[in-house]
CSV table of C-alpha atoms and ligand atoms in Angstrom, one decimal:
chain,number,residue,atom,x,y,z
A,25,MET,CA,120.1,124.7,90.0
A,26,THR,CA,121.2,125.8,85.8
A,27,PRO,CA,124.2,127.2,86.2
A,28,ASP,CA,125.0,130.5,85.3
A,29,VAL,CA,120.7,131.0,86.1
A,30,ARG,CA,119.5,132.7,88.8
A,31,PRO,CA,117.6,131.9,91.4
A,32,LEU,CA,113.9,134.0,91.8
A,33,VAL,CA,112.5,133.6,95.5
A,34,ALA,CA,107.9,133.8,94.6
A,35,GLY,CA,105.6,134.8,96.7
A,36,ASN,CA,102.3,134.0,95.6
A,37,TRP,CA,99.5,135.9,98.7
A,38,LYS,CA,96.5,134.4,96.8
A,39,MET,CA,93.4,136.3,97.8
A,40,ASN,CA,95.0,136.8,101.0
A,41,GLY,CA,96.5,140.3,102.4
A,42,THR,CA,94.5,143.0,103.3
A,43,ARG,CA,96.4,146.4,104.3
A,44,GLN,CA,97.2,144.5,108.3
A,45,SER,CA,99.7,142.8,106.3
A,46,LEU,CA,101.1,145.6,104.3
A,47,GLY,CA,104.1,145.2,107.4
A,48,GLU,CA,104.8,141.4,105.9
A,49,ILE,CA,105.6,143.7,102.9
A,50,LYS,CA,107.9,145.9,104.6
A,51,ALA,CA,109.9,143.1,106.4
A,52,MET,CA,110.6,141.0,103.6
A,53,ALA,CA,111.6,144.3,101.7
A,54,GLU,CA,114.1,145.0,104.5
A,55,GLY,CA,115.3,141.4,104.6
A,56,VAL,CA,116.5,140.6,101.6
A,57,LEU,CA,118.9,143.4,101.5
A,58,GLY,CA,122.3,141.6,101.7
A,59,PRO,CA,124.8,140.9,100.1
A,60,LEU,CA,122.1,137.1,98.5
A,61,SER,CA,120.7,139.5,96.7
A,62,GLU,CA,123.4,139.5,94.4
A,63,GLN,CA,122.8,137.0,93.9
A,64,VAL,CA,119.0,136.0,94.0
A,65,ASP,CA,115.9,137.2,93.1
A,66,THR,CA,113.3,137.8,94.9
A,67,LEU,CA,109.8,139.0,94.1
A,68,LEU,CA,106.4,138.3,96.0
A,69,CYS,CA,102.8,138.5,94.1
A,70,PRO,CA,100.3,140.2,96.8
A,71,PRO,CA,96.1,140.8,95.9
A,72,MET,CA,96.0,143.5,92.9
A,73,THR,CA,94.2,145.5,96.0
A,74,LEU,CA,97.7,146.0,97.5
A,75,LEU,CA,99.5,146.3,94.5
A,76,TYR,CA,100.7,149.7,94.3
A,77,VAL,CA,101.2,150.0,97.9
A,78,ALA,CA,103.4,147.3,97.8
A,79,THR,CA,105.8,148.8,94.8
A,80,ALA,CA,106.0,152.2,96.8
A,81,LEU,CA,107.2,149.8,100.3
A,82,CYS,CA,109.9,148.0,97.9
A,83,THR,CA,111.0,151.4,96.3
A,84,ASP,CA,114.6,150.8,98.4
A,85,SER,CA,114.2,147.2,98.7
A,86,PRO,CA,115.2,144.3,95.8
A,87,LEU,CA,112.2,142.4,96.0
A,88,MET,CA,110.1,143.2,93.3
A,89,VAL,CA,106.3,143.0,93.5
A,90,GLY,CA,103.9,141.6,91.0
A,91,ALA,CA,100.8,140.8,90.4
A,92,GLN,CA,98.7,137.1,90.4
A,93,ASP,CA,96.5,137.4,87.1
A,94,CYS,CA,96.1,139.5,83.7
A,95,HIS,CA,93.6,139.9,81.1
A,96,GLN,CA,94.7,139.4,77.1
A,97,LYS,CA,93.2,142.1,76.3
A,98,THR,CA,95.3,146.0,77.4
A,99,CYS,CA,92.0,147.4,77.6
A,100,GLY,CA,88.1,147.4,77.0
A,101,ALA,CA,84.5,145.6,78.3
A,102,HIS,CA,85.7,143.4,80.9
A,103,THR,CA,84.1,144.3,84.7
A,104,GLY,CA,86.5,142.9,86.4
A,105,ASP,CA,89.7,142.3,85.2
A,106,ILE,CA,92.8,144.0,85.2
A,107,SER,CA,95.3,144.8,82.3
A,108,ALA,CA,98.7,144.0,82.0
A,109,GLU,CA,99.5,147.3,80.9
A,110,MET,CA,97.9,148.0,85.1
A,111,ILE,CA,100.5,146.4,86.3
A,112,ALA,CA,103.0,148.2,84.8
A,113,ASP,CA,101.4,151.7,85.5
A,114,CYS,CA,101.7,150.2,89.0
A,115,PHE,CA,105.4,149.4,88.8
A,116,GLY,CA,104.9,145.3,89.0
A,117,THR,CA,107.8,144.0,87.1
A,118,HIS,CA,105.8,140.6,87.0
A,119,VAL,CA,102.1,138.9,86.3
A,120,ILE,CA,101.8,134.9,86.9
A,121,VAL,CA,99.3,133.9,84.3
A,122,GLY,CA,97.7,130.2,84.1
A,123,HIS,CA,98.1,129.0,88.4
A,124,SER,CA,95.6,125.6,88.1
A,125,GLU,CA,93.4,127.8,90.1
A,126,ARG,CA,93.0,129.8,87.5
A,127,ARG,CA,92.6,127.2,84.9
A,128,THR,CA,90.0,125.4,87.6
A,129,ASP,CA,88.3,128.7,88.8
A,130,HIS,CA,87.9,130.2,85.5
A,131,GLY,CA,87.7,127.8,83.3
A,132,GLU,CA,91.1,128.9,81.6
A,133,THR,CA,92.7,127.0,78.1
A,134,ASP,CA,96.0,126.5,77.0
A,135,HIS,CA,95.1,129.2,75.1
A,136,ILE,CA,93.5,131.6,77.0
A,137,VAL,CA,97.4,131.2,79.5
A,138,ARG,CA,99.5,131.9,76.1
A,139,ASP,CA,97.0,135.2,75.0
A,140,LYS,CA,97.8,136.9,79.2
A,141,ALA,CA,101.8,135.4,78.8
A,142,CYS,CA,101.5,137.9,75.3
A,143,ALA,CA,99.7,140.7,77.2
A,144,ALA,CA,102.5,140.2,80.4
A,145,HIS,CA,105.1,140.5,76.9
A,146,GLU,CA,103.9,143.6,75.2
A,147,ALA,CA,104.0,145.6,78.5
A,148,GLU,CA,106.9,144.3,79.0
A,149,LEU,CA,106.2,141.8,82.0
A,150,THR,CA,108.1,139.1,83.1
A,151,ALA,CA,105.2,136.3,82.5
A,152,ILE,CA,105.5,133.4,85.5
A,153,ILE,CA,103.4,130.8,83.3
A,154,CYS,CA,102.2,127.9,86.0
A,155,ILE,CA,102.1,124.7,85.4
A,156,GLY,CA,101.1,120.9,86.2
A,157,GLU,CA,99.2,117.8,86.4
A,158,THR,CA,96.1,116.7,88.1
A,159,GLU,CA,96.7,113.6,90.8
A,160,ASN,CA,94.2,111.8,88.7
A,161,GLN,CA,96.3,113.1,85.8
A,162,ARG,CA,99.3,111.9,88.0
A,163,ASP,CA,99.0,108.4,88.8
A,164,ALA,CA,97.5,107.4,84.9
A,165,TYR,CA,101.3,108.2,85.0
A,166,GLU,CA,100.3,111.4,82.7
A,167,THR,CA,102.9,113.7,84.0
A,168,LEU,CA,104.7,114.9,81.4
A,169,ASP,CA,102.2,114.8,79.2
A,170,VAL,CA,100.3,117.5,80.2
A,171,LEU,CA,103.9,119.0,81.0
A,172,ARG,CA,104.1,119.4,77.6
A,173,ARG,CA,100.9,119.3,76.2
A,174,GLN,CA,100.9,123.0,78.9
A,175,LEU,CA,104.1,124.2,77.4
A,176,LEU,CA,103.4,123.9,74.2
A,177,GLY,CA,99.9,125.2,74.4
A,178,SER,CA,100.7,128.4,76.6
A,179,VAL,CA,104.1,128.6,76.9
A,180,PRO,CA,104.2,131.8,72.8
A,181,GLU,CA,106.2,131.7,70.4
A,182,GLY,CA,108.6,134.7,71.5
A,183,ALA,CA,109.5,133.6,75.1
A,184,THR,CA,112.6,134.1,76.2
A,185,ALA,CA,115.1,133.7,79.3
A,186,GLU,CA,114.3,137.4,80.2
A,187,ASN,CA,110.1,137.7,79.5
A,188,THR,CA,109.4,134.6,81.1
A,189,VAL,CA,109.7,132.2,83.8
A,190,ILE,CA,107.8,128.3,84.5
A,191,ALA,CA,106.4,127.4,87.4
A,192,TYR,CA,106.0,123.6,87.5
A,193,GLU,CA,103.0,122.9,89.8
A,194,PRO,CA,101.7,119.9,90.5
A,195,VAL,CA,98.3,120.6,91.6
A,196,TRP,CA,98.1,118.3,93.9
A,197,ALA,CA,100.8,119.6,95.8
A,198,ILE,CA,99.3,122.9,96.4
A,199,GLY,CA,97.9,123.8,99.2
A,200,SER,CA,98.3,120.0,100.1
A,201,GLY,CA,101.6,120.4,102.7
A,202,VAL,CA,103.2,117.3,100.5
A,203,THR,CA,105.6,117.1,97.0
A,204,PRO,CA,106.4,114.7,95.2
A,205,THR,CA,109.7,112.7,95.7
A,206,SER,CA,113.4,114.8,94.2
A,207,GLU,CA,113.1,112.5,92.0
A,208,ASP,CA,110.2,113.8,90.4
A,209,VAL,CA,110.9,117.4,90.8
A,210,ALA,CA,114.5,116.6,89.0
A,211,VAL,CA,112.1,114.0,86.0
A,212,ALA,CA,109.5,116.7,85.5
A,213,HIS,CA,111.9,119.9,85.2
A,214,ALA,CA,114.9,117.9,83.3
A,215,PHE,CA,111.8,117.0,80.7
A,216,MET,CA,111.0,121.1,80.5
A,217,ARG,CA,114.4,121.9,80.4
A,218,SER,CA,114.8,119.7,77.7
A,219,GLU,CA,111.9,120.9,75.5
A,220,LEU,CA,112.4,124.0,76.3
A,221,ILE,CA,116.2,123.6,74.4
A,222,ARG,CA,113.7,121.2,72.0
A,223,ARG,CA,111.5,125.3,70.7
A,224,PHE,CA,114.5,128.0,71.6
A,225,GLY,CA,117.6,126.5,71.8
A,226,GLU,CA,119.0,128.4,73.7
A,227,GLU,CA,117.1,130.7,75.3
A,228,GLY,CA,115.1,127.9,76.9
A,229,LYS,CA,118.9,126.8,78.7
A,230,MET,CA,118.7,130.1,80.3
A,231,MET,CA,114.3,129.7,81.2
A,232,ARG,CA,114.5,129.5,84.8
A,233,LEU,CA,112.1,126.9,86.1
A,234,LEU,CA,110.4,126.6,88.5
A,235,TYR,CA,109.1,124.4,92.4
A,236,GLY,CA,105.4,125.3,93.5
A,237,GLY,CA,103.6,123.7,95.6
A,238,SER,CA,104.0,123.1,99.3
A,239,VAL,CA,107.5,124.2,99.5
A,240,LYS,CA,108.0,125.2,103.3
A,241,PRO,CA,111.3,126.4,105.5
A,242,ASP,CA,112.1,122.7,106.3
A,243,ASN,CA,112.3,121.3,102.7
A,244,ALA,CA,113.3,124.7,100.2
A,245,ALA,CA,117.1,123.3,100.9
A,246,LYS,CA,116.0,120.2,99.0
A,247,LEU,CA,114.1,121.2,96.3
A,248,MET,CA,115.7,124.3,95.5
A,249,SER,CA,119.1,122.2,95.0
A,250,ILE,CA,117.8,119.8,92.2
A,251,ASP,CA,119.2,120.0,89.3
A,252,ASN,CA,116.7,122.3,86.3
A,253,VAL,CA,114.6,124.0,89.9
A,254,ASP,CA,116.4,127.7,89.8
A,255,GLY,CA,113.9,129.0,92.0
A,256,ALA,CA,110.5,128.8,93.9
A,257,LEU,CA,106.7,129.9,94.2
A,258,ILE,CA,105.6,129.7,97.6
A,259,GLY,CA,102.0,130.3,98.7
A,260,GLY,CA,101.4,130.2,102.0
A,261,ALA,CA,104.4,130.2,103.3
A,262,SER,CA,104.3,133.5,101.8
A,263,LEU,CA,102.1,135.1,104.2
A,264,LYS,CA,105.1,135.0,106.6
A,265,ALA,CA,107.6,137.2,106.2
A,266,GLU,CA,109.9,134.9,108.3
A,267,ASP,CA,108.7,132.0,106.7
A,268,PHE,CA,109.7,133.9,103.5
A,269,LEU,CA,112.4,135.0,104.5
A,270,ALA,CA,114.4,131.3,105.7
A,271,ILE,CA,113.3,130.3,102.3
A,272,TYR,CA,114.6,132.9,100.1
A,273,GLY,CA,117.4,132.2,103.0
A,274,VAL,CA,118.5,128.4,102.4
A,275,TYR,CA,120.2,129.6,99.1
A,276,GLU,CA,123.3,131.3,100.9
A,277,GLY,CA,124.3,127.4,101.7
A,278,LEU,CA,123.4,126.1,98.3
A,279,ILE,CA,125.2,128.6,96.6
A,280,ALA,CA,128.4,128.4,99.3
A,281,GLU,CA,128.3,124.4,98.9
A,282,THR,CA,128.6,125.7,94.0
A,283,LEU,CA,131.7,127.6,94.6
B,323,PGA,P1,101.7,126.2,98.3
B,323,PGA,O1,101.0,126.9,96.9
B,323,PGA,O2,102.9,127.0,99.0
B,323,PGA,O3,100.8,127.3,98.8
B,323,PGA,O4,100.9,124.8,97.6
B,323,PGA,C1,102.4,127.2,96.1
B,323,PGA,C2,101.0,127.5,95.2
B,323,PGA,O5,100.3,127.8,94.4
B,323,PGA,O6,101.6,129.0,94.1
């Protein structure tokens, strides 16, 4: 955690979820009602097909709804793509950009990711910019170099603590059930914090830094208690309301410990 930074627990459903899953969204929306929501933000990023109906289900809930990607342009001849403006039009508040699966599957470069983050900002969405090293890069001790390069390349000049969240997701930890050690997470997050402060000053101190990659109910308390870890980006474990809410719930204890 970072003093005075409000944690964010975010779910990324990836290419999962049909109308049958709307019950899970409803359960999440109801499950986050309560006093903890005054101190911890929650967000769900379902597939685009469910975005509009998800925002409708969340109108009376603090659970925010976002998308998993946007195009860098506002409109035009880009078959199959979705603009940030369209996400905002469906009452989405956030958009994930630069997830490693998009960097790999769709050849997205830091430059493209930065343009997408700018498009998100133009549409008044918060961009969740994902960065993280591959297994080979980790084995070659290149993690911090990769993070420096991706932060510089993917985070636009106009980033603020309000419109930007950074998610550190080691590629090898995503969906694998394996997480880095607490020490490794602490080093990576402290490094990102110092890079952001160097570039953005005070804003850099307040930017939220999420950890993502195999976050589960049983490891969340350990991961979320690390300095400069201001929340989680959760894939697999966010598909079930029960698991998502259990991860959110660890903040009950963590906040009590800081009092
Ligand atoms: P995971 O995915 O929690 O299933 O590892 C995280 C992510 O890709 O955001």
